[in-house]
Amino acid sequence: MNVLSRNKVLVTGIALILLTNIIVIGGAMYNRSGEPDAVVVLNERELPMYNWYQQENSGLSLRLNWHGYAYDTYDTRHWLDRGKLKELGFELVASDDREVVRQNARKQLPRPAWVVLEFDGAAYQEMLQNAEKKYLEEQRLYSHEPDSETQKARLHDAEQNYQWIKNSDSRLYVVDAGRNPEQLRQRYPDRAHYIIAAGVVRLDYDYYGKDRDMITGYISEVSVANIHVPLEQRAVFDSLPDIHYIVDGSGYSRSFKPRYQVKLAYGRRYEPWIESVEKSSE
C-alpha cells in the first residue's frame, strides 16, 4: 500500500469516527430537547452502581434494576396474557397438543415493544404485602412449634425476604407493554411514577401452568439498562461510605440501606440521563 492509499484510508477512518460522533451527539441533544417524557427520583435500590465493588477510577455507570424478566419472583402473566401477546405481534396457535404449542412458542422470534415501568406502585405494594403475609404466617406457625429447627429456618427466610423487599429491593416493575409509546403515556399519565422505554418481549412455554400447555411471555431486556454517570456527578459516588449489608448466618447479603438518590429523566427518544445525584436521606 503506497502513502497515498494509506492517507486515504486514514482520512476515511477519521471521517467515519467524526460522523459517528455527530450522530450520537445529535441523537442525545434531540433526546434532551423540550420537556422530558418522565422524571423519576430513584435510589440505589433501582440504580445500583455497575461493578461498584471494583476500585476503579474509570467510567462509572448505574444499572437499571427492574422486575418482569424470566424466572423473576414477580409474575407478569396476569397482564402479559395471550391477548396482549397477540397485540404485540406474536402468532399463537390454538391446539390441544402440548408439543405443538411448545414448538410454536420456540419458533417465535422476540418482539420489540414499548414497556411501562411502574415505580413504587401497586405491583410493588402487592409484592411487599405478600411477603409480609408470608412472614406473619411463619411467625404464627413458629409460635406453635418453637423447638422446630425447620420452622425456625422458614421463619428466618421469610423475615429476610420481607426485609429485602421492604428496604432494599427495586421498586420498578414492568406492568404493561404496547406498540405505541404515545398511547401508553395516555394510559399512564403520571410522569413521576411511570417510565416508558423500549424493550424486548419473548415467548416461553410454562410446563407448570395450570393447563400444562400454557404459553407465557416475559420481558427479556429494557433498552439503555446501563446509564452513564457524568464526570461532574462522580464526586458524589466517590465520597460514599462503604455499603452496609445486613448479612444472614450463611453469609449471603440480604438487605442494605441505599446511599444515594438519582433524578433520572427520560427524553423524546425515551432514553434516560441523570439530571442530579445526592446522598440519600433514608
mmCIF file of C-alpha atoms in Angstrom:
data_model
loop_
_atom_site.group_PDB
_atom_site.id
_atom_site.type_symbol
_atom_site.label_atom_id
_atom_site.label_comp_id
_atom_site.label_asym_id
_atom_site.label_seq_id
_atom_site.Cartn_x
_atom_site.Cartn_y
_atom_site.Cartn_z
ATOM 1 C CA MET A 1 0.000 0.000 0.000
ATOM 2 C CA ASN A 2 1.535 3.353 -1.035
ATOM 3 C CA VAL A 3 1.489 6.552 1.008
ATOM 4 C CA LEU A 4 -1.479 7.988 -0.905
ATOM 5 C CA SER A 5 -3.576 4.899 -0.272
ATOM 6 C CA ARG A 6 -2.670 4.857 3.423
ATOM 7 C CA ASN A 7 -3.591 8.529 3.773
ATOM 8 C CA LYS A 8 -6.903 7.884 2.029
ATOM 9 C CA VAL A 9 -7.723 5.051 4.436
ATOM 10 C CA LEU A 10 -6.713 7.234 7.400
ATOM 11 C CA VAL A 11 -8.881 10.147 6.263
ATOM 12 C CA THR A 12 -11.808 7.814 5.624
ATOM 13 C CA GLY A 13 -11.435 6.320 9.109
ATOM 14 C CA ILE A 14 -11.295 9.727 10.773
ATOM 15 C CA ALA A 15 -14.320 10.908 8.792
ATOM 16 C CA LEU A 16 -16.274 7.824 9.850
ATOM 17 C CA ILE A 17 -15.421 8.412 13.513
ATOM 18 C CA LEU A 18 -16.453 12.061 13.267
ATOM 19 C CA LEU A 19 -19.707 11.163 11.529
ATOM 20 C CA THR A 20 -20.494 8.564 14.204
ATOM 21 C CA ASN A 21 -19.821 11.083 16.972
ATOM 22 C CA ILE A 22 -22.014 13.681 15.258
ATOM 23 C CA ILE A 23 -24.880 11.167 15.006
ATOM 24 C CA VAL A 24 -24.503 10.126 18.663
ATOM 25 C CA ILE A 25 -24.266 13.697 19.945
ATOM 26 C CA GLY A 26 -27.141 14.796 17.716
ATOM 27 C CA GLY A 27 -29.318 11.959 19.000
ATOM 28 C CA ALA A 28 -28.521 12.841 22.607
ATOM 29 C CA MET A 29 -29.314 16.508 22.008
ATOM 30 C CA TYR A 30 -32.619 15.634 20.365
ATOM 31 C CA ASN A 31 -33.486 13.283 23.221
ATOM 32 C CA ARG A 32 -32.936 16.057 25.780
ATOM 33 C CA SER A 33 -34.727 18.790 23.834
ATOM 34 C CA GLY A 34 -38.080 20.003 25.109
ATOM 35 C CA GLU A 35 -39.822 18.693 28.206
ATOM 36 C CA PRO A 36 -38.756 15.226 29.457
ATOM 37 C CA ASP A 37 -41.285 12.455 28.993
ATOM 38 C CA ALA A 38 -40.665 11.338 32.581
ATOM 39 C CA VAL A 39 -38.630 12.479 35.586
ATOM 40 C CA VAL A 40 -38.369 9.908 38.368
ATOM 41 C CA VAL A 41 -36.397 10.079 41.616
ATOM 42 C CA LEU A 42 -34.851 6.648 42.238
ATOM 43 C CA ASN A 43 -32.173 5.450 44.613
ATOM 44 C CA GLU A 44 -29.614 2.670 44.899
ATOM 45 C CA ARG A 45 -32.393 0.095 45.034
ATOM 46 C CA GLU A 46 -33.338 0.829 41.435
ATOM 47 C CA LEU A 47 -29.961 2.138 40.228
ATOM 48 C CA PRO A 48 -27.081 0.182 41.779
ATOM 49 C CA MET A 49 -23.591 1.080 40.666
ATOM 50 C CA TYR A 50 -22.349 -1.188 37.929
ATOM 51 C CA ASN A 51 -19.358 -3.091 39.333
ATOM 52 C CA TRP A 52 -19.494 -0.950 42.470
ATOM 53 C CA TYR A 53 -17.205 -3.425 44.204
ATOM 54 C CA GLN A 54 -14.292 -2.731 41.878
ATOM 55 C CA GLN A 55 -11.999 0.065 42.965
ATOM 56 C CA GLU A 56 -11.728 1.886 39.652
ATOM 57 C CA ASN A 57 -11.322 5.487 38.609
ATOM 58 C CA SER A 58 -12.532 4.851 35.088
ATOM 59 C CA GLY A 59 -16.031 5.413 33.728
ATOM 60 C CA LEU A 60 -18.932 4.719 36.063
ATOM 61 C CA SER A 61 -22.464 3.663 35.177
ATOM 62 C CA LEU A 62 -25.643 2.760 37.025
ATOM 63 C CA ARG A 63 -27.620 -0.359 36.190
ATOM 64 C CA LEU A 64 -31.390 -0.091 35.883
ATOM 65 C CA ASN A 65 -32.764 -2.756 38.228
ATOM 66 C CA TRP A 66 -36.323 -3.841 37.368
ATOM 67 C CA HIS A 67 -38.765 -6.737 37.766
ATOM 68 C CA GLY A 68 -40.503 -8.605 34.972
ATOM 69 C CA TYR A 69 -37.788 -10.745 33.413
ATOM 70 C CA ALA A 70 -37.851 -14.543 33.080
ATOM 71 C CA TYR A 71 -37.961 -16.505 36.348
ATOM 72 C CA ASP A 72 -38.402 -13.330 38.357
ATOM 73 C CA THR A 73 -40.456 -13.611 41.533
ATOM 74 C CA TYR A 74 -42.834 -11.044 40.032
ATOM 75 C CA ASP A 75 -45.228 -12.846 37.681
ATOM 76 C CA THR A 76 -46.142 -10.877 34.545
ATOM 77 C CA ARG A 77 -48.655 -13.467 33.321
ATOM 78 C CA HIS A 78 -51.685 -11.720 34.811
ATOM 79 C CA TRP A 79 -51.267 -8.947 32.220
ATOM 80 C CA LEU A 80 -48.888 -10.421 29.615
ATOM 81 C CA ASP A 81 -51.507 -12.946 28.537
ATOM 82 C CA ARG A 82 -52.420 -14.380 25.132
ATOM 83 C CA GLY A 83 -54.404 -11.294 24.187
ATOM 84 C CA LYS A 84 -51.504 -8.961 24.982
ATOM 85 C CA LEU A 85 -49.005 -11.249 23.235
ATOM 86 C CA LYS A 86 -51.116 -11.244 20.069
ATOM 87 C CA GLU A 87 -51.384 -7.474 20.322
ATOM 88 C CA LEU A 88 -47.584 -7.314 20.360
ATOM 89 C CA GLY A 89 -47.405 -9.344 17.144
ATOM 90 C CA PHE A 90 -46.933 -12.934 18.264
ATOM 91 C CA GLU A 91 -48.696 -15.645 16.275
ATOM 92 C CA LEU A 92 -50.128 -18.159 18.739
ATOM 93 C CA VAL A 93 -51.673 -21.494 17.832
ATOM 94 C CA ALA A 94 -54.746 -22.975 19.480
ATOM 95 C CA SER A 95 -54.173 -26.691 19.948
ATOM 96 C CA ASP A 96 -54.782 -29.430 22.493
ATOM 97 C CA ASP A 97 -51.410 -30.932 21.555
ATOM 98 C CA ARG A 98 -48.943 -29.555 24.081
ATOM 99 C CA GLU A 99 -45.973 -30.341 21.848
ATOM 100 C CA VAL A 100 -47.472 -28.302 19.010
ATOM 101 C CA VAL A 101 -47.935 -25.366 21.382
ATOM 102 C CA ARG A 102 -44.410 -25.709 22.724
ATOM 103 C CA GLN A 103 -42.819 -25.877 19.280
ATOM 104 C CA ASN A 104 -44.811 -22.849 18.166
ATOM 105 C CA ALA A 105 -43.503 -20.901 21.160
ATOM 106 C CA ARG A 106 -39.916 -21.906 20.399
ATOM 107 C CA LYS A 107 -40.189 -20.733 16.788
ATOM 108 C CA GLN A 108 -41.474 -17.271 17.656
ATOM 109 C CA LEU A 109 -38.840 -14.573 17.378
ATOM 110 C CA PRO A 110 -38.590 -11.948 20.139
ATOM 111 C CA ARG A 111 -40.612 -8.820 19.514
ATOM 112 C CA PRO A 112 -39.589 -5.211 20.134
ATOM 113 C CA ALA A 113 -42.106 -3.371 22.274
ATOM 114 C CA TRP A 114 -42.550 -0.317 24.419
ATOM 115 C CA VAL A 115 -42.726 -1.252 28.083
ATOM 116 C CA VAL A 116 -44.128 0.595 31.089
ATOM 117 C CA LEU A 117 -42.028 0.610 34.254
ATOM 118 C CA GLU A 118 -44.041 1.441 37.362
ATOM 119 C CA PHE A 119 -42.142 2.931 40.299
ATOM 120 C CA ASP A 120 -43.330 2.278 43.858
ATOM 121 C CA GLY A 121 -46.847 1.469 42.719
ATOM 122 C CA ALA A 122 -49.448 -1.260 43.006
ATOM 123 C CA ALA A 123 -47.172 -4.052 41.739
ATOM 124 C CA TYR A 124 -44.514 -3.314 44.362
ATOM 125 C CA GLN A 125 -47.088 -2.917 47.131
ATOM 126 C CA GLU A 126 -48.605 -6.282 46.231
ATOM 127 C CA MET A 127 -45.199 -7.988 46.422
ATOM 128 C CA LEU A 128 -44.485 -6.284 49.750
ATOM 129 C CA GLN A 129 -47.858 -7.266 51.214
ATOM 130 C CA ASN A 130 -47.445 -10.882 50.084
ATOM 131 C CA ALA A 131 -44.004 -11.035 51.698
ATOM 132 C CA GLU A 132 -45.364 -9.562 54.927
ATOM 133 C CA LYS A 133 -48.264 -12.050 54.994
ATOM 134 C CA LYS A 134 -45.822 -14.908 54.493
ATOM 135 C CA TYR A 135 -43.639 -13.604 57.304
ATOM 136 C CA LEU A 136 -46.571 -13.224 59.709
ATOM 137 C CA GLU A 137 -47.825 -16.721 58.822
ATOM 138 C CA GLU A 138 -44.411 -18.222 59.517
ATOM 139 C CA GLN A 139 -44.353 -16.358 62.826
ATOM 140 C CA ARG A 140 -47.693 -17.917 63.723
ATOM 141 C CA LEU A 141 -46.531 -21.400 62.782
ATOM 142 C CA TYR A 142 -43.276 -20.989 64.694
ATOM 143 C CA SER A 143 -45.166 -19.955 67.836
ATOM 144 C CA HIS A 144 -46.807 -23.399 67.764
ATOM 145 C CA GLU A 145 -43.507 -25.214 67.146
ATOM 146 C CA PRO A 146 -40.786 -23.156 68.889
ATOM 147 C CA ASP A 147 -38.455 -26.175 69.082
ATOM 148 C CA SER A 148 -38.635 -26.973 65.374
ATOM 149 C CA GLU A 149 -35.411 -26.117 63.549
ATOM 150 C CA THR A 150 -37.203 -26.439 60.236
ATOM 151 C CA GLN A 151 -39.859 -23.950 61.226
ATOM 152 C CA LYS A 152 -37.211 -21.639 62.664
ATOM 153 C CA ALA A 153 -35.376 -21.666 59.326
ATOM 154 C CA ARG A 154 -38.600 -20.988 57.406
ATOM 155 C CA LEU A 155 -39.333 -18.019 59.673
ATOM 156 C CA HIS A 156 -35.801 -16.708 59.181
ATOM 157 C CA ASP A 157 -36.054 -16.934 55.385
ATOM 158 C CA ALA A 158 -39.482 -15.278 55.356
ATOM 159 C CA GLU A 159 -38.237 -12.419 57.521
ATOM 160 C CA GLN A 160 -35.142 -11.900 55.375
ATOM 161 C CA ASN A 161 -37.241 -11.831 52.208
ATOM 162 C CA TYR A 162 -39.697 -9.356 53.714
ATOM 163 C CA GLN A 163 -36.903 -7.053 54.896
ATOM 164 C CA TRP A 164 -35.205 -7.276 51.498
ATOM 165 C CA ILE A 165 -38.351 -6.264 49.599
ATOM 166 C CA LYS A 166 -39.231 -3.588 52.141
ATOM 167 C CA ASN A 167 -35.831 -1.914 52.430
ATOM 168 C CA SER A 168 -33.521 -2.879 49.573
ATOM 169 C CA ASP A 169 -35.161 -4.480 46.543
ATOM 170 C CA SER A 170 -36.055 -2.497 43.434
ATOM 171 C CA ARG A 171 -39.494 -0.896 43.315
ATOM 172 C CA LEU A 172 -39.509 -0.782 39.497
ATOM 173 C CA TYR A 173 -41.921 -3.257 37.902
ATOM 174 C CA VAL A 174 -42.871 -3.745 34.255
ATOM 175 C CA VAL A 175 -46.673 -3.511 34.283
ATOM 176 C CA ASP A 176 -47.635 -3.114 30.624
ATOM 177 C CA ALA A 177 -46.343 -3.194 27.064
ATOM 178 C CA GLY A 178 -47.526 -1.953 23.708
ATOM 179 C CA ARG A 179 -46.530 -0.939 20.211
ATOM 180 C CA ASN A 180 -47.190 2.776 20.576
ATOM 181 C CA PRO A 181 -45.456 4.847 23.303
ATOM 182 C CA GLU A 182 -47.854 7.791 22.967
ATOM 183 C CA GLN A 183 -50.853 5.565 23.649
ATOM 184 C CA LEU A 184 -49.102 4.067 26.671
ATOM 185 C CA ARG A 185 -48.352 7.541 28.005
ATOM 186 C CA GLN A 186 -52.023 8.453 27.718
ATOM 187 C CA ARG A 187 -52.841 5.336 29.727
ATOM 188 C CA TYR A 188 -50.151 6.116 32.324
ATOM 189 C CA PRO A 189 -50.005 9.936 32.574
ATOM 190 C CA ASP A 190 -48.108 10.115 35.892
ATOM 191 C CA ARG A 191 -44.614 11.022 34.675
ATOM 192 C CA ALA A 192 -43.099 10.801 38.158
ATOM 193 C CA HIS A 193 -44.049 7.139 38.631
ATOM 194 C CA TYR A 194 -44.280 5.611 35.142
ATOM 195 C CA ILE A 195 -41.360 5.274 32.728
ATOM 196 C CA ILE A 196 -41.869 4.296 29.098
ATOM 197 C CA ALA A 197 -38.864 2.680 27.438
ATOM 198 C CA ALA A 198 -38.024 0.420 24.536
ATOM 199 C CA GLY A 199 -37.805 -3.271 25.387
ATOM 200 C CA VAL A 200 -37.941 -6.800 24.052
ATOM 201 C CA VAL A 201 -40.651 -9.410 24.740
ATOM 202 C CA ARG A 202 -40.066 -13.149 24.354
ATOM 203 C CA LEU A 203 -42.297 -16.211 24.479
ATOM 204 C CA ASP A 204 -41.801 -19.143 26.773
ATOM 205 C CA TYR A 205 -43.581 -22.425 27.433
ATOM 206 C CA ASP A 206 -44.696 -22.905 31.025
ATOM 207 C CA TYR A 207 -44.519 -26.618 31.856
ATOM 208 C CA TYR A 208 -46.034 -25.933 35.264
ATOM 209 C CA GLY A 209 -49.011 -23.905 34.105
ATOM 210 C CA LYS A 210 -52.471 -24.876 35.235
ATOM 211 C CA ASP A 211 -53.298 -26.370 31.856
ATOM 212 C CA ARG A 212 -49.803 -27.801 31.334
ATOM 213 C CA ASP A 213 -49.737 -26.113 27.930
ATOM 214 C CA MET A 214 -49.521 -22.519 28.975
ATOM 215 C CA ILE A 215 -47.796 -20.003 26.714
ATOM 216 C CA THR A 216 -46.244 -17.197 28.703
ATOM 217 C CA GLY A 217 -44.332 -14.059 27.866
ATOM 218 C CA TYR A 218 -41.625 -12.138 29.646
ATOM 219 C CA ILE A 219 -39.528 -9.018 29.176
ATOM 220 C CA SER A 220 -36.013 -10.067 28.227
ATOM 221 C CA GLU A 221 -34.500 -6.604 28.198
ATOM 222 C CA VAL A 222 -35.139 -2.901 28.618
ATOM 223 C CA SER A 223 -33.091 -0.554 26.467
ATOM 224 C CA VAL A 224 -30.340 1.601 27.959
ATOM 225 C CA ALA A 225 -30.038 -0.579 31.039
ATOM 226 C CA ASN A 226 -26.644 0.926 31.930
ATOM 227 C CA ILE A 227 -26.726 4.688 32.460
ATOM 228 C CA HIS A 228 -23.505 6.674 32.276
ATOM 229 C CA VAL A 229 -22.613 8.865 35.252
ATOM 230 C CA PRO A 230 -21.336 12.281 34.075
ATOM 231 C CA LEU A 231 -17.929 13.320 35.354
ATOM 232 C CA GLU A 232 -19.426 16.203 37.320
ATOM 233 C CA GLN A 233 -21.548 13.703 39.298
ATOM 234 C CA ARG A 234 -18.699 11.340 40.115
ATOM 235 C CA ALA A 235 -17.720 13.196 43.298
ATOM 236 C CA VAL A 236 -20.967 12.138 44.977
ATOM 237 C CA PHE A 237 -20.261 8.463 44.330
ATOM 238 C CA ASP A 238 -16.569 8.675 45.166
ATOM 239 C CA SER A 239 -17.404 10.133 48.589
ATOM 240 C CA LEU A 240 -19.950 7.462 49.534
ATOM 241 C CA PRO A 241 -19.315 5.309 52.607
ATOM 242 C CA ASP A 242 -18.887 1.581 52.144
ATOM 243 C CA ILE A 243 -22.177 -0.167 51.519
ATOM 244 C CA HIS A 244 -23.705 -1.663 54.660
ATOM 245 C CA TYR A 245 -25.272 -5.073 54.323
ATOM 246 C CA ILE A 246 -27.302 -6.980 56.864
ATOM 247 C CA VAL A 247 -25.750 -10.417 56.429
ATOM 248 C CA ASP A 248 -27.528 -13.584 57.498
ATOM 249 C CA GLY A 249 -25.881 -16.640 59.033
ATOM 250 C CA SER A 250 -24.950 -18.119 55.672
ATOM 251 C CA GLY A 251 -23.018 -15.020 54.698
ATOM 252 C CA TYR A 252 -25.487 -14.096 51.936
ATOM 253 C CA SER A 253 -26.162 -10.386 51.652
ATOM 254 C CA ARG A 254 -29.863 -9.752 52.085
ATOM 255 C CA SER A 255 -30.508 -6.117 52.843
ATOM 256 C CA PHE A 256 -28.809 -2.731 52.672
ATOM 257 C CA LYS A 257 -29.547 0.927 53.218
ATOM 258 C CA PRO A 258 -29.466 2.985 49.999
ATOM 259 C CA ARG A 259 -26.650 5.542 49.953
ATOM 260 C CA TYR A 260 -27.740 7.893 47.176
ATOM 261 C CA GLN A 261 -30.716 9.031 45.120
ATOM 262 C CA VAL A 262 -30.816 9.992 41.471
ATOM 263 C CA LYS A 263 -33.140 12.224 39.500
ATOM 264 C CA LEU A 264 -33.473 10.307 36.247
ATOM 265 C CA ALA A 265 -35.049 11.894 33.184
ATOM 266 C CA TYR A 266 -36.345 10.232 30.014
ATOM 267 C CA GLY A 267 -36.426 12.307 26.864
ATOM 268 C CA ARG A 268 -38.058 12.478 23.439
ATOM 269 C CA ARG A 269 -36.424 9.196 22.361
ATOM 270 C CA TYR A 270 -37.450 7.579 25.675
ATOM 271 C CA GLU A 271 -33.797 7.286 26.673
ATOM 272 C CA PRO A 272 -32.545 8.249 30.143
ATOM 273 C CA TRP A 273 -29.961 10.625 31.505
ATOM 274 C CA ILE A 274 -29.005 11.700 35.009
ATOM 275 C CA GLU A 275 -30.182 15.171 35.997
ATOM 276 C CA SER A 276 -28.798 15.168 39.536
ATOM 277 C CA VAL A 277 -27.385 12.939 42.270
ATOM 278 C CA GLU A 278 -27.325 13.429 46.015
ATOM 279 C CA LYS A 279 -26.640 11.363 49.056
ATOM 280 C CA SER A 280 -29.667 9.509 50.340
ATOM 281 C CA SER A 281 -31.528 10.803 53.365
ATOM 282 C CA GLU A 282 -33.222 7.426 54.034
#
